[in-house]
Coordinates of C-alpha atoms (C1' of nucleotides) in Angstrom, one line a residue:
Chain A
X1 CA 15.1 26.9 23.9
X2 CA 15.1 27.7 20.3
X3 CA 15.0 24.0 19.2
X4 CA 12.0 22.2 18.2
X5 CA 11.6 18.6 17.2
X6 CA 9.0 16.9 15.1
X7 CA 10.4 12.9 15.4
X8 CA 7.3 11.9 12.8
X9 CA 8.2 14.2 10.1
X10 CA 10.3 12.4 8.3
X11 CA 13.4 14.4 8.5
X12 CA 16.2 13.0 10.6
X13 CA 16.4 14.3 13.8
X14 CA 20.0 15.0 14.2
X15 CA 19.5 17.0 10.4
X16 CA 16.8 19.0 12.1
X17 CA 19.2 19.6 15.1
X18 CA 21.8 20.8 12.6
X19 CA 19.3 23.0 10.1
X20 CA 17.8 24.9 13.4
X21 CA 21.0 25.5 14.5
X22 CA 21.8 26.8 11.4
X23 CA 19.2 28.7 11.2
X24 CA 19.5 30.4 14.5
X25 CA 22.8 31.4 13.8
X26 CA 21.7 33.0 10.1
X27 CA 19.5 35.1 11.6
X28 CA 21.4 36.0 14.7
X29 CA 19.6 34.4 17.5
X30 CA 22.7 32.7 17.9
X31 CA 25.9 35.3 17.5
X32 CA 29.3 33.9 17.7
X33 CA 30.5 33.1 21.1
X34 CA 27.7 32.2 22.8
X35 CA 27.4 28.7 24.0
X36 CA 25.2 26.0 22.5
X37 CA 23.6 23.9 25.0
X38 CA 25.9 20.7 26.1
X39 CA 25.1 17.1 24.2
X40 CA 23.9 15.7 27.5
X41 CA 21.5 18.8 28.1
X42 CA 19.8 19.1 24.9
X43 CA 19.3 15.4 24.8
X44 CA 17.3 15.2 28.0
X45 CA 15.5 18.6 27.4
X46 CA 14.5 17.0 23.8
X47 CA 14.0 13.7 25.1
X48 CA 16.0 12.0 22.4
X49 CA 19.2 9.9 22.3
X50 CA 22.7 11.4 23.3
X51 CA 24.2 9.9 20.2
X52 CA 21.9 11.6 18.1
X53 CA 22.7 15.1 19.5
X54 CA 26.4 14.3 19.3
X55 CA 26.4 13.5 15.7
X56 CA 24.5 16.6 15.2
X57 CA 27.2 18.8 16.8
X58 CA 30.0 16.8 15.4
X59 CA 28.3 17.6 12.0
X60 CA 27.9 21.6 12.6
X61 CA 32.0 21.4 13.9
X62 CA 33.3 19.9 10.5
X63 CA 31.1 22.7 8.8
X64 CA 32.4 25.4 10.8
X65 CA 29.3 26.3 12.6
X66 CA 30.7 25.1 15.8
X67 CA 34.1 24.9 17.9
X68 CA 35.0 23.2 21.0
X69 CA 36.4 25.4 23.7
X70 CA 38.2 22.9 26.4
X71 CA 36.9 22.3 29.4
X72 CA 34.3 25.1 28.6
X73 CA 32.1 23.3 26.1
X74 CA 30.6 24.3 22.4
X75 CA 30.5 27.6 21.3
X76 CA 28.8 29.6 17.6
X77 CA 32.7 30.1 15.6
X78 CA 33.3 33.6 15.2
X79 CA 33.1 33.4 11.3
X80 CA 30.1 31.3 11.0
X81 CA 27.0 33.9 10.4
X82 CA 28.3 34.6 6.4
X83 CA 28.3 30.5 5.6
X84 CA 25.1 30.2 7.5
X85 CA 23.3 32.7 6.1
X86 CA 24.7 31.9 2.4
X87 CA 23.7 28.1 3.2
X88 CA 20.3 28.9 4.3
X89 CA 19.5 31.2 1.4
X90 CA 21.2 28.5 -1.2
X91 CA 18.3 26.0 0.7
X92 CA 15.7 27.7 0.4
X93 CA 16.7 28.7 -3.5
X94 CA 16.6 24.7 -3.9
X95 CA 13.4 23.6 -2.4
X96 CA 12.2 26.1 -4.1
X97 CA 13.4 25.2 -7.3
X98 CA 12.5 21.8 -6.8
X99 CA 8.8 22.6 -5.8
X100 CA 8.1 24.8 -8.6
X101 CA 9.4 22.3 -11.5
X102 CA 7.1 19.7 -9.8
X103 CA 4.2 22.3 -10.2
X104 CA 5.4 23.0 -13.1
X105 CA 5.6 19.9 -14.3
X106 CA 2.2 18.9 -13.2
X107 CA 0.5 20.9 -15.2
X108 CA -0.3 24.3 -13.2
X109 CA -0.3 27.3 -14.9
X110 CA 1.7 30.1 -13.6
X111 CA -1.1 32.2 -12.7
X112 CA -2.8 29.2 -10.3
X113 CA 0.9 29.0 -8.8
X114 CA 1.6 32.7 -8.1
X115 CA -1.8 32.5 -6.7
X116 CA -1.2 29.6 -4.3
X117 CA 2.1 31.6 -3.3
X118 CA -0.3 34.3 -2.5
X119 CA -2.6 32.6 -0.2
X120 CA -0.2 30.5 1.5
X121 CA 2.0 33.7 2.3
X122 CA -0.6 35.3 3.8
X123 CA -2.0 32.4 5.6
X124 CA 1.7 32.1 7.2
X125 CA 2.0 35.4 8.0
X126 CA -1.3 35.4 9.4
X127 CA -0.6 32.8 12.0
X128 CA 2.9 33.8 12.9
X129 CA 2.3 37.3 14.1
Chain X
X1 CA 7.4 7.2 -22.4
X2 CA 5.8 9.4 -19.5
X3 CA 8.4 8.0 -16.5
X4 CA 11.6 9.5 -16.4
X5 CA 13.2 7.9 -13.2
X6 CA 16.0 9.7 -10.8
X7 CA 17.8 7.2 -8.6
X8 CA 19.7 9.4 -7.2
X9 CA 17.8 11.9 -5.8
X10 CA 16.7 10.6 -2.6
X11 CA 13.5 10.0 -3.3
X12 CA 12.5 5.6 -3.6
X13 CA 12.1 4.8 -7.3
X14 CA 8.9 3.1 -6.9
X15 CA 7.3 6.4 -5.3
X16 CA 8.6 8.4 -8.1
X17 CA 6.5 5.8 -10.3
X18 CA 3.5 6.5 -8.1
X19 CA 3.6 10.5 -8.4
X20 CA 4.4 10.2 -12.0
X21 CA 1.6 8.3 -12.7
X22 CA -0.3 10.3 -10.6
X23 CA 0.0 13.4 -12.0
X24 CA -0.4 12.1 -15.5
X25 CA -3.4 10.9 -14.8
X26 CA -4.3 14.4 -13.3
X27 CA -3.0 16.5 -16.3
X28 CA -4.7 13.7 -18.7
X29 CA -1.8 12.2 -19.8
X30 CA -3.5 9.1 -18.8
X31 CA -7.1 8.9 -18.9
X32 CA -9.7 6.3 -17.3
X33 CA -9.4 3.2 -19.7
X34 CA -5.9 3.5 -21.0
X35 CA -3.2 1.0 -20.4
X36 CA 0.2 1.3 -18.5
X37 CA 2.7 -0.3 -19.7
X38 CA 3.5 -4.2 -18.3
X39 CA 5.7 -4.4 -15.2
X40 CA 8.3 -6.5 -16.9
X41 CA 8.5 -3.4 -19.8
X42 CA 8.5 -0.5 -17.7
X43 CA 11.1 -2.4 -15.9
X44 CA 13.4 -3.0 -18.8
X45 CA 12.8 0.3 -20.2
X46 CA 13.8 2.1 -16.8
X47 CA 16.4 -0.5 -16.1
X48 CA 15.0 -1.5 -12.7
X49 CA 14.4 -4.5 -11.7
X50 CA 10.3 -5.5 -12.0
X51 CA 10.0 -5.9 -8.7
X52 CA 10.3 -2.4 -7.9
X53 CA 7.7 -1.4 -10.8
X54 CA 5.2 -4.4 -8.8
X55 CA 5.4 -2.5 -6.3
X56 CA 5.1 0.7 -7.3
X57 CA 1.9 -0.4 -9.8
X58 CA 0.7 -2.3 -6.4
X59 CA 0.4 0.3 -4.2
X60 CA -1.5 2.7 -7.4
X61 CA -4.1 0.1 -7.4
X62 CA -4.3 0.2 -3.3
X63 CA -5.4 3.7 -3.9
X64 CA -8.1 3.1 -6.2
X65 CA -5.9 4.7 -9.5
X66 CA -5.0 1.1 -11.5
X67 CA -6.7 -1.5 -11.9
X68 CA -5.7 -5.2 -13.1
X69 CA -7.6 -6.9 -15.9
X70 CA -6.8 -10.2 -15.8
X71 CA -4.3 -11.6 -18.1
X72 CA -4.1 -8.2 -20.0
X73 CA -2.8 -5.7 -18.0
X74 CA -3.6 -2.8 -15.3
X75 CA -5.4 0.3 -16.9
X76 CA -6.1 3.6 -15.7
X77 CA -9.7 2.9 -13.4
X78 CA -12.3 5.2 -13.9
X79 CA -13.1 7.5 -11.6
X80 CA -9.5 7.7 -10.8
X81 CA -9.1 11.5 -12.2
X82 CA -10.7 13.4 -9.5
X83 CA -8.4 11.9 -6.8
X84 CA -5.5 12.0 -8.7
X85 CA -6.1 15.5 -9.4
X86 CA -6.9 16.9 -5.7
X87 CA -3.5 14.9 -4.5
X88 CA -1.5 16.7 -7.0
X89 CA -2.7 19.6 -5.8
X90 CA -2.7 18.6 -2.1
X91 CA 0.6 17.7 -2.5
X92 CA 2.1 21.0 -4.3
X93 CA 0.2 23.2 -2.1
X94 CA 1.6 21.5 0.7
X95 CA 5.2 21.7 0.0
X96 CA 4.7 25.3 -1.0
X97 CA 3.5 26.1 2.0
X98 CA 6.5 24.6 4.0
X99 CA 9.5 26.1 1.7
X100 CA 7.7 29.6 2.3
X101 CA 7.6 29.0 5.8
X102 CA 11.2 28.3 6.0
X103 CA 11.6 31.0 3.5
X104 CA 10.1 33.9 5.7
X105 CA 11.6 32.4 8.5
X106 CA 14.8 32.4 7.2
X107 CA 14.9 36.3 7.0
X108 CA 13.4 36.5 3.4
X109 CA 11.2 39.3 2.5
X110 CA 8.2 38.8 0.5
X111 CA 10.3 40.7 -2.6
X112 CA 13.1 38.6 -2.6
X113 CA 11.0 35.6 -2.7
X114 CA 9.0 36.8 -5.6
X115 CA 12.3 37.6 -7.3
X116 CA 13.6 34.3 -6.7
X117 CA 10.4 32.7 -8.2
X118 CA 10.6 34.8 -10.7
X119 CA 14.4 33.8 -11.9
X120 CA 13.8 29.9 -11.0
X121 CA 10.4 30.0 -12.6
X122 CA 12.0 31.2 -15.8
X123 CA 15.0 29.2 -15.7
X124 CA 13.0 26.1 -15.5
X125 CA 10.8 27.3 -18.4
X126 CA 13.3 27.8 -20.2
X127 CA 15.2 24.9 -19.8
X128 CA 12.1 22.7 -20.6
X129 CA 11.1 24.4 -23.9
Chain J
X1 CA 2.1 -13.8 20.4
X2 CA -1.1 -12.8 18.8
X3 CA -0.6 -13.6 14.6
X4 CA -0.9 -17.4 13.4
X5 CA 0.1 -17.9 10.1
X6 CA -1.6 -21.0 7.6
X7 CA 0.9 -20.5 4.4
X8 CA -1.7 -22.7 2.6
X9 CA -4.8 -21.6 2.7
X10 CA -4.7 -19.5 -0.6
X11 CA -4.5 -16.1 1.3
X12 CA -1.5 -13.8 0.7
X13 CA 0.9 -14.4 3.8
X14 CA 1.5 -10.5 4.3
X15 CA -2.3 -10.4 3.7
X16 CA -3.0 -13.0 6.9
X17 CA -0.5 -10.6 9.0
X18 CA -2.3 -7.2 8.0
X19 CA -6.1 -8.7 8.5
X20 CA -4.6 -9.6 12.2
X21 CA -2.8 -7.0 13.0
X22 CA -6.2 -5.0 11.8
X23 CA -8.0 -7.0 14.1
X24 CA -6.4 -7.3 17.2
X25 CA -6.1 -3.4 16.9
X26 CA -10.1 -3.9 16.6
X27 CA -10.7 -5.8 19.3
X28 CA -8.1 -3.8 21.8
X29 CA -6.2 -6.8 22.5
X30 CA -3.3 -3.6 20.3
X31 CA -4.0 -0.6 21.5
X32 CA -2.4 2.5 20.7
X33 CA 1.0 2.9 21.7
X34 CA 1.7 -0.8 22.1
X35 CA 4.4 -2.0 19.9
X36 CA 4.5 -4.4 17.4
X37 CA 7.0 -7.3 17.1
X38 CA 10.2 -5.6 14.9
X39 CA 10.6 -7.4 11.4
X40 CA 13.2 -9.5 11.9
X41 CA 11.7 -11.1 15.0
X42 CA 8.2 -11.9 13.6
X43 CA 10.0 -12.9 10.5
X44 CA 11.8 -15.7 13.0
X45 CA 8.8 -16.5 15.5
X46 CA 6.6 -17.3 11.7
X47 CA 9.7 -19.1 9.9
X48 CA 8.9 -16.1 6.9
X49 CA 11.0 -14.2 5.2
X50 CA 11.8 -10.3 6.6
X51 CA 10.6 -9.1 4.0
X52 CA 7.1 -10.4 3.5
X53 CA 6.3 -8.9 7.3
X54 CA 8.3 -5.7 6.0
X55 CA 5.4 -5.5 3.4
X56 CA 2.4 -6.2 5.6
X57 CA 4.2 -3.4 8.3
X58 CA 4.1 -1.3 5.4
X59 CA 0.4 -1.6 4.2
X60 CA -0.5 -1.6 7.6
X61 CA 2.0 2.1 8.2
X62 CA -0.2 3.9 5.1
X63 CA -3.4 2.5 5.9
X64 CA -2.7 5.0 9.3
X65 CA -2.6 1.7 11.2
X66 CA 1.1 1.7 12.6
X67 CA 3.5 4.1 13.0
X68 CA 7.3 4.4 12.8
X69 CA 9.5 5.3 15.6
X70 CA 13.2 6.1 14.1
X71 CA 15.3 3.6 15.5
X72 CA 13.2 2.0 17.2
X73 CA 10.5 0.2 16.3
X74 CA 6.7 0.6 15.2
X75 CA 3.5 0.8 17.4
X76 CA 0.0 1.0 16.8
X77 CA -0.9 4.3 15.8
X78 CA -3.2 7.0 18.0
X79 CA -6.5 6.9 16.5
X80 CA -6.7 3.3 15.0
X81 CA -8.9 1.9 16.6
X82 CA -11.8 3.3 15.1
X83 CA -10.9 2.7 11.2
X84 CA -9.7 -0.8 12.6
X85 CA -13.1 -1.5 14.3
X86 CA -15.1 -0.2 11.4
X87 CA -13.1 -2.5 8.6
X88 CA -13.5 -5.4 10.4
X89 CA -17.2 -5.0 11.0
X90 CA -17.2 -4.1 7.1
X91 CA -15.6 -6.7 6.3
X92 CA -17.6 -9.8 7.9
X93 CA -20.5 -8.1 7.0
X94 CA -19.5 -8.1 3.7
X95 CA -18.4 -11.6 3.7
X96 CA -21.5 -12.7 5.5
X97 CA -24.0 -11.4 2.9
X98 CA -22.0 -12.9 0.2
X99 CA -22.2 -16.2 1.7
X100 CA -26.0 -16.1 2.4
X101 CA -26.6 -14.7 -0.8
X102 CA -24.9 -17.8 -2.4
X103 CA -27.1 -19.9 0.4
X104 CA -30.5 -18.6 -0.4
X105 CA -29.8 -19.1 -4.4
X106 CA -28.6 -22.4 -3.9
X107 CA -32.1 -23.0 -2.4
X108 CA -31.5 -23.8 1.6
X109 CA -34.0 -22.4 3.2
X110 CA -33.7 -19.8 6.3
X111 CA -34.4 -23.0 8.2
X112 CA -31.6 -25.2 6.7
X113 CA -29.1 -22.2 7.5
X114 CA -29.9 -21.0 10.3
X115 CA -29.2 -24.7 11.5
X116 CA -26.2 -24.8 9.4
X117 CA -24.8 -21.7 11.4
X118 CA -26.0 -23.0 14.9
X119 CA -24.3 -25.9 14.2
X120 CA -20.8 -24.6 13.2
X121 CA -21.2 -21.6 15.4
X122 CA -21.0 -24.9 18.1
X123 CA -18.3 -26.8 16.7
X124 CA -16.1 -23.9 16.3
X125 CA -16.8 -22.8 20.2
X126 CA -16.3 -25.9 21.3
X127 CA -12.9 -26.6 19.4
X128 CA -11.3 -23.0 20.4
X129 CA -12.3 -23.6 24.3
Chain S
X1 CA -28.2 -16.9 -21.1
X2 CA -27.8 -18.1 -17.3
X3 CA -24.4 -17.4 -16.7
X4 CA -22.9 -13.9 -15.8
X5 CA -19.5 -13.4 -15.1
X6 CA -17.6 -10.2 -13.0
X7 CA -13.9 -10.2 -14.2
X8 CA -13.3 -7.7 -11.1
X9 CA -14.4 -9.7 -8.5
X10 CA -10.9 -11.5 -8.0
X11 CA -12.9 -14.6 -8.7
X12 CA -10.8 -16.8 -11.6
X13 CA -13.2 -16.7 -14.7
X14 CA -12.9 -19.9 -15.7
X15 CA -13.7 -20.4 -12.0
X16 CA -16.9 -18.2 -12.0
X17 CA -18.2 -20.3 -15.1
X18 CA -17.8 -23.8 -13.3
X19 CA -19.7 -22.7 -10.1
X20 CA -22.6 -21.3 -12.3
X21 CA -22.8 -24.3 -14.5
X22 CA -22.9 -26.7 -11.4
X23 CA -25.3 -24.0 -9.7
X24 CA -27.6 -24.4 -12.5
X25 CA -27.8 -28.1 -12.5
X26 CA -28.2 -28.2 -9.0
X27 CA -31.5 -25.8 -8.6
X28 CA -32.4 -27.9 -12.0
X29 CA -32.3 -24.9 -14.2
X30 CA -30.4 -27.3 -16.3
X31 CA -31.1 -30.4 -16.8
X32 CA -29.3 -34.0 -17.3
X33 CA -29.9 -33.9 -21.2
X34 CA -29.8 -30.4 -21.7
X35 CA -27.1 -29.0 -24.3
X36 CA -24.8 -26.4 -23.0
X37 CA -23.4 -23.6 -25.4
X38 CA -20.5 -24.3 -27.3
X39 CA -17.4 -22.8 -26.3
X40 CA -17.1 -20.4 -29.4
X41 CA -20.8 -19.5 -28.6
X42 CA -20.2 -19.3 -24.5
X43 CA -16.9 -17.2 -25.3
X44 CA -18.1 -14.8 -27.9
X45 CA -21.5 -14.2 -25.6
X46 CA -19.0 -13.2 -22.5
X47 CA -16.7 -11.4 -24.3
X48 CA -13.6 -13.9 -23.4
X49 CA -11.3 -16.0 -24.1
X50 CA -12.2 -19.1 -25.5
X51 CA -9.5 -20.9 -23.8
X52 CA -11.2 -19.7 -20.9
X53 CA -14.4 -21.4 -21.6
X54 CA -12.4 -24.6 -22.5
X55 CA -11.0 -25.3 -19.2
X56 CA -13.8 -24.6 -17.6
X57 CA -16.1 -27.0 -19.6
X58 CA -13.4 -29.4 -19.1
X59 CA -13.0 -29.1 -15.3
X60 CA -16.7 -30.1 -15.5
X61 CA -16.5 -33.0 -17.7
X62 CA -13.6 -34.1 -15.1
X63 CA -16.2 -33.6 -12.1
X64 CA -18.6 -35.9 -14.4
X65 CA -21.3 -32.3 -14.6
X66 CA -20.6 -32.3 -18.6
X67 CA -20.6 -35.2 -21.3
X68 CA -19.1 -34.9 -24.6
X69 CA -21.8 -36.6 -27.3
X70 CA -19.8 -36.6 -30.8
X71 CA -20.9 -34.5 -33.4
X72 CA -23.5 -32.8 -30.8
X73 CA -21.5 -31.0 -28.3
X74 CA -21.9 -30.9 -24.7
X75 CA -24.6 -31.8 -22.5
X76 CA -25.6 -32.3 -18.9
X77 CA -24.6 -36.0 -17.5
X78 CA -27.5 -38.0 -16.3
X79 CA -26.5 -38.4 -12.7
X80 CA -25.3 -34.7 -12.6
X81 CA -28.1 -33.2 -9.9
X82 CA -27.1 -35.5 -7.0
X83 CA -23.1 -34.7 -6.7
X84 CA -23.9 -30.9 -8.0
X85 CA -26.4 -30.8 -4.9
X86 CA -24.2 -32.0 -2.7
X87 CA -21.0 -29.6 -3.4
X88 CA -23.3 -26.7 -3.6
X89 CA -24.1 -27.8 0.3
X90 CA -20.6 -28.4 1.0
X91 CA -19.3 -25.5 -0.4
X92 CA -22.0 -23.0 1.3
X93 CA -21.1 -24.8 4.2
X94 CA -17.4 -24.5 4.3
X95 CA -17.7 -20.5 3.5
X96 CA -20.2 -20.1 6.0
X97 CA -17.7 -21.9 8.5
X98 CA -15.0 -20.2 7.3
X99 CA -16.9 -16.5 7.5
X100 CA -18.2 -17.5 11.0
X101 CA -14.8 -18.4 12.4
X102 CA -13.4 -15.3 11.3
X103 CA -16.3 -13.2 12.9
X104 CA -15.9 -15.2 16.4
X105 CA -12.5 -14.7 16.1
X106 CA -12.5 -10.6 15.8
X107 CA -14.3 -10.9 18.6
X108 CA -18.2 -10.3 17.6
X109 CA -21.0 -12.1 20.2
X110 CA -23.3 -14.5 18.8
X111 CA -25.8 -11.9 19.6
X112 CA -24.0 -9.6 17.2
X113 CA -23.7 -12.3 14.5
X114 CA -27.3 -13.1 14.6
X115 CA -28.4 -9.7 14.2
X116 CA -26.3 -9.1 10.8
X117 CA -26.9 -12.6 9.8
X118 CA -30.6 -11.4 10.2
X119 CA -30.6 -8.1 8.6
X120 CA -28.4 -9.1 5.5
X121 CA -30.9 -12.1 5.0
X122 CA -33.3 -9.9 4.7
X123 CA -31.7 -7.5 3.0
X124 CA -31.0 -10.0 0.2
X125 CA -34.4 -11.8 0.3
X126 CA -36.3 -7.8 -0.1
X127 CA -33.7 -6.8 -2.9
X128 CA -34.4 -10.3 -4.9
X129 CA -38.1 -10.6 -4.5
Chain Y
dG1 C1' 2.0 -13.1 -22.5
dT2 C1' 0.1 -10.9 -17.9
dG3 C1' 0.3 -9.8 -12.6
dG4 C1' 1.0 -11.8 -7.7
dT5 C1' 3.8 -13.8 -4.2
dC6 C1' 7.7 -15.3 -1.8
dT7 C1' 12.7 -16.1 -0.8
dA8 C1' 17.4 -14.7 -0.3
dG9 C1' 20.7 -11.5 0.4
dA10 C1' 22.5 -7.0 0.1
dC11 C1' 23.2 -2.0 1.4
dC12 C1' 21.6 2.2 3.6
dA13 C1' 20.3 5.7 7.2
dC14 C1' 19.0 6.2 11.8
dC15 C1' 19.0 5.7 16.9
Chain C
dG1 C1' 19.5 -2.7 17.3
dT2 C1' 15.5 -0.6 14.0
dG3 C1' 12.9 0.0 9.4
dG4 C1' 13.5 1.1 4.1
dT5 C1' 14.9 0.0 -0.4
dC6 C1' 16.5 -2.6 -4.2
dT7 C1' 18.1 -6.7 -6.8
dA8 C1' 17.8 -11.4 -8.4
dG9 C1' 15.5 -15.3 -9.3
dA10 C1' 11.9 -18.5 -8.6
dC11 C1' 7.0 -20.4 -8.9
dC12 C1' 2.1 -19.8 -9.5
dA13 C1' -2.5 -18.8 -11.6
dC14 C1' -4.7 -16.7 -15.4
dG15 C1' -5.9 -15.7 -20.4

DNA sequence: GTGGTCTAGACCACC
DNA sequence: GTGGTCTAGACCACG
């Protein structure tokens, strides 16, 4: 399963149902046709309420991401990776902004930021591979 | 005035307060001894309603950063600096560490981050200035 | 239910609920896990208003005490029972020498209070039982 | 001077001052007959306001502890010891009750509660001697 | 004048 | 249903 949820972290759970999805379709580990797991499915492998997937899903179908195939289930549209990748990079553009003005703002000079960039980079990449 | 106040931006106006007066207290803005201004002033001048500002100058003395002298007013305590400042920093670090993460996740190389930090980073600077 | 509220005995109302709450977490008769009556019902069963409990849930959620569950209620936090334990022992003890000290100036001797406490110590067993 | 007062301690002021006055007469420290300071003097020696002084002198001419004599100022009333003995009693009493009750309540033994009541006296008695 | 507390009622997002 | 936030207005103690 390429879904993973944190119910404590403050972020609502359907929007972290709809980011990851997302985000697995940006960078291809979803590719347009393949199926998404049903509403029922997910809920029970997440342990979460059904509601809460559904309004997930309904959410990615008004954006495109998704489309209902009768009697077959939900499937990755066939236009979606150029909108999903564009939305993911315009995301990440804005947290970023918005974390650097606060640094900015409170009163860290560029050099300490560049080098916290630095060390959390490499403490990231450390752990992930 | 040191408080400039979103209310739309997601975030609760009496925890923008709390960081605000946080941070100037880190960057020496506000030093030990030095008075905030009264509830029912920060209040009119932000056009909130005093509760909120209560609450938000409630919960600064909770962590040690106010504190009320009676019938005058809450002042910056006194060894509220050194907390104040390793929050700050706690707190950028930590939310630079989680938009990188979803940044290198995302597909982003190292370069285009840098580039994009560069471009915001400047932006932001200038805009300020 | 385990939280008695005396609205005139000069402490804080959402004060009264936090110090139990505390408590009962202290002496395991909350432990982890077990939820906590939701606002509105304590609100009824104490004949307060919401949000005075609201505020006391709220101290208690950052002093690491309770936690929220999205949609559906708060329990008591994994490891509270330590802090929980170690502020109420704090805080009688702190109560307790400033009570004594007051004692001794005021001249009693160890005799006189030591009687003083047997004696209430009694009367306060024997009206709870 | 025999009066000290903490505006930190959440105490009132005015409040601290009475206590200490009738604390003083009680452990004869001041006498029926003795002049107390006058309120510009008492106020300008603490560092507050005299209106805080002024109620405080006159919630102990209301208890009968203070005398107006014209043209003189204030002094200690001639049956002043007895009732000052006696609320100092009543009052050490009450907080001890109150302290104890709280401490059976969290759910600490008697054995427990001797034990601190035993270490803080001493404690206290080593620090003062 | 100051902060502290409580009530009442509203709206929101989330499950 | 849940908690979270904000507004409005009141009363209190303190200096």
């Amino acid at each position: 399963m390429f879904i993973h949820i944190d119910p404590d972290n403050g972020v609502a759970i359907y929007d972290q149902i709809v980011h990851q999805v997302v985000f697995a379709v940006a960078r291809e580990t979803l590719k347009p046709g393949n199926r998404v797991p049903s509403v029922r499915e997910l809920a029970k492998d997440l342990a979460i309420n059904p509601n809460t997937v559904a309004r997930a899903y309904q959410q990615l179908q008004q954006q495109g991401v998704l489309q209902a195939v009768r009697g077959v289930g939900l499937q990755v549209a066939e236009g979606a990776w150029e909108p999903c990748h564009a939305q993911r990079r315009a995301r990440v553009r804005e947290r970023l902004a918005d974390v650097l003005r606060e640094a900015l703002q409170s009163g860290l000079t560029r050099q300490e930021i560049t080098s916290l960039i630095e060390s959390e980079t490499q403490r990231i990449e450390g752990s992930s591979s």
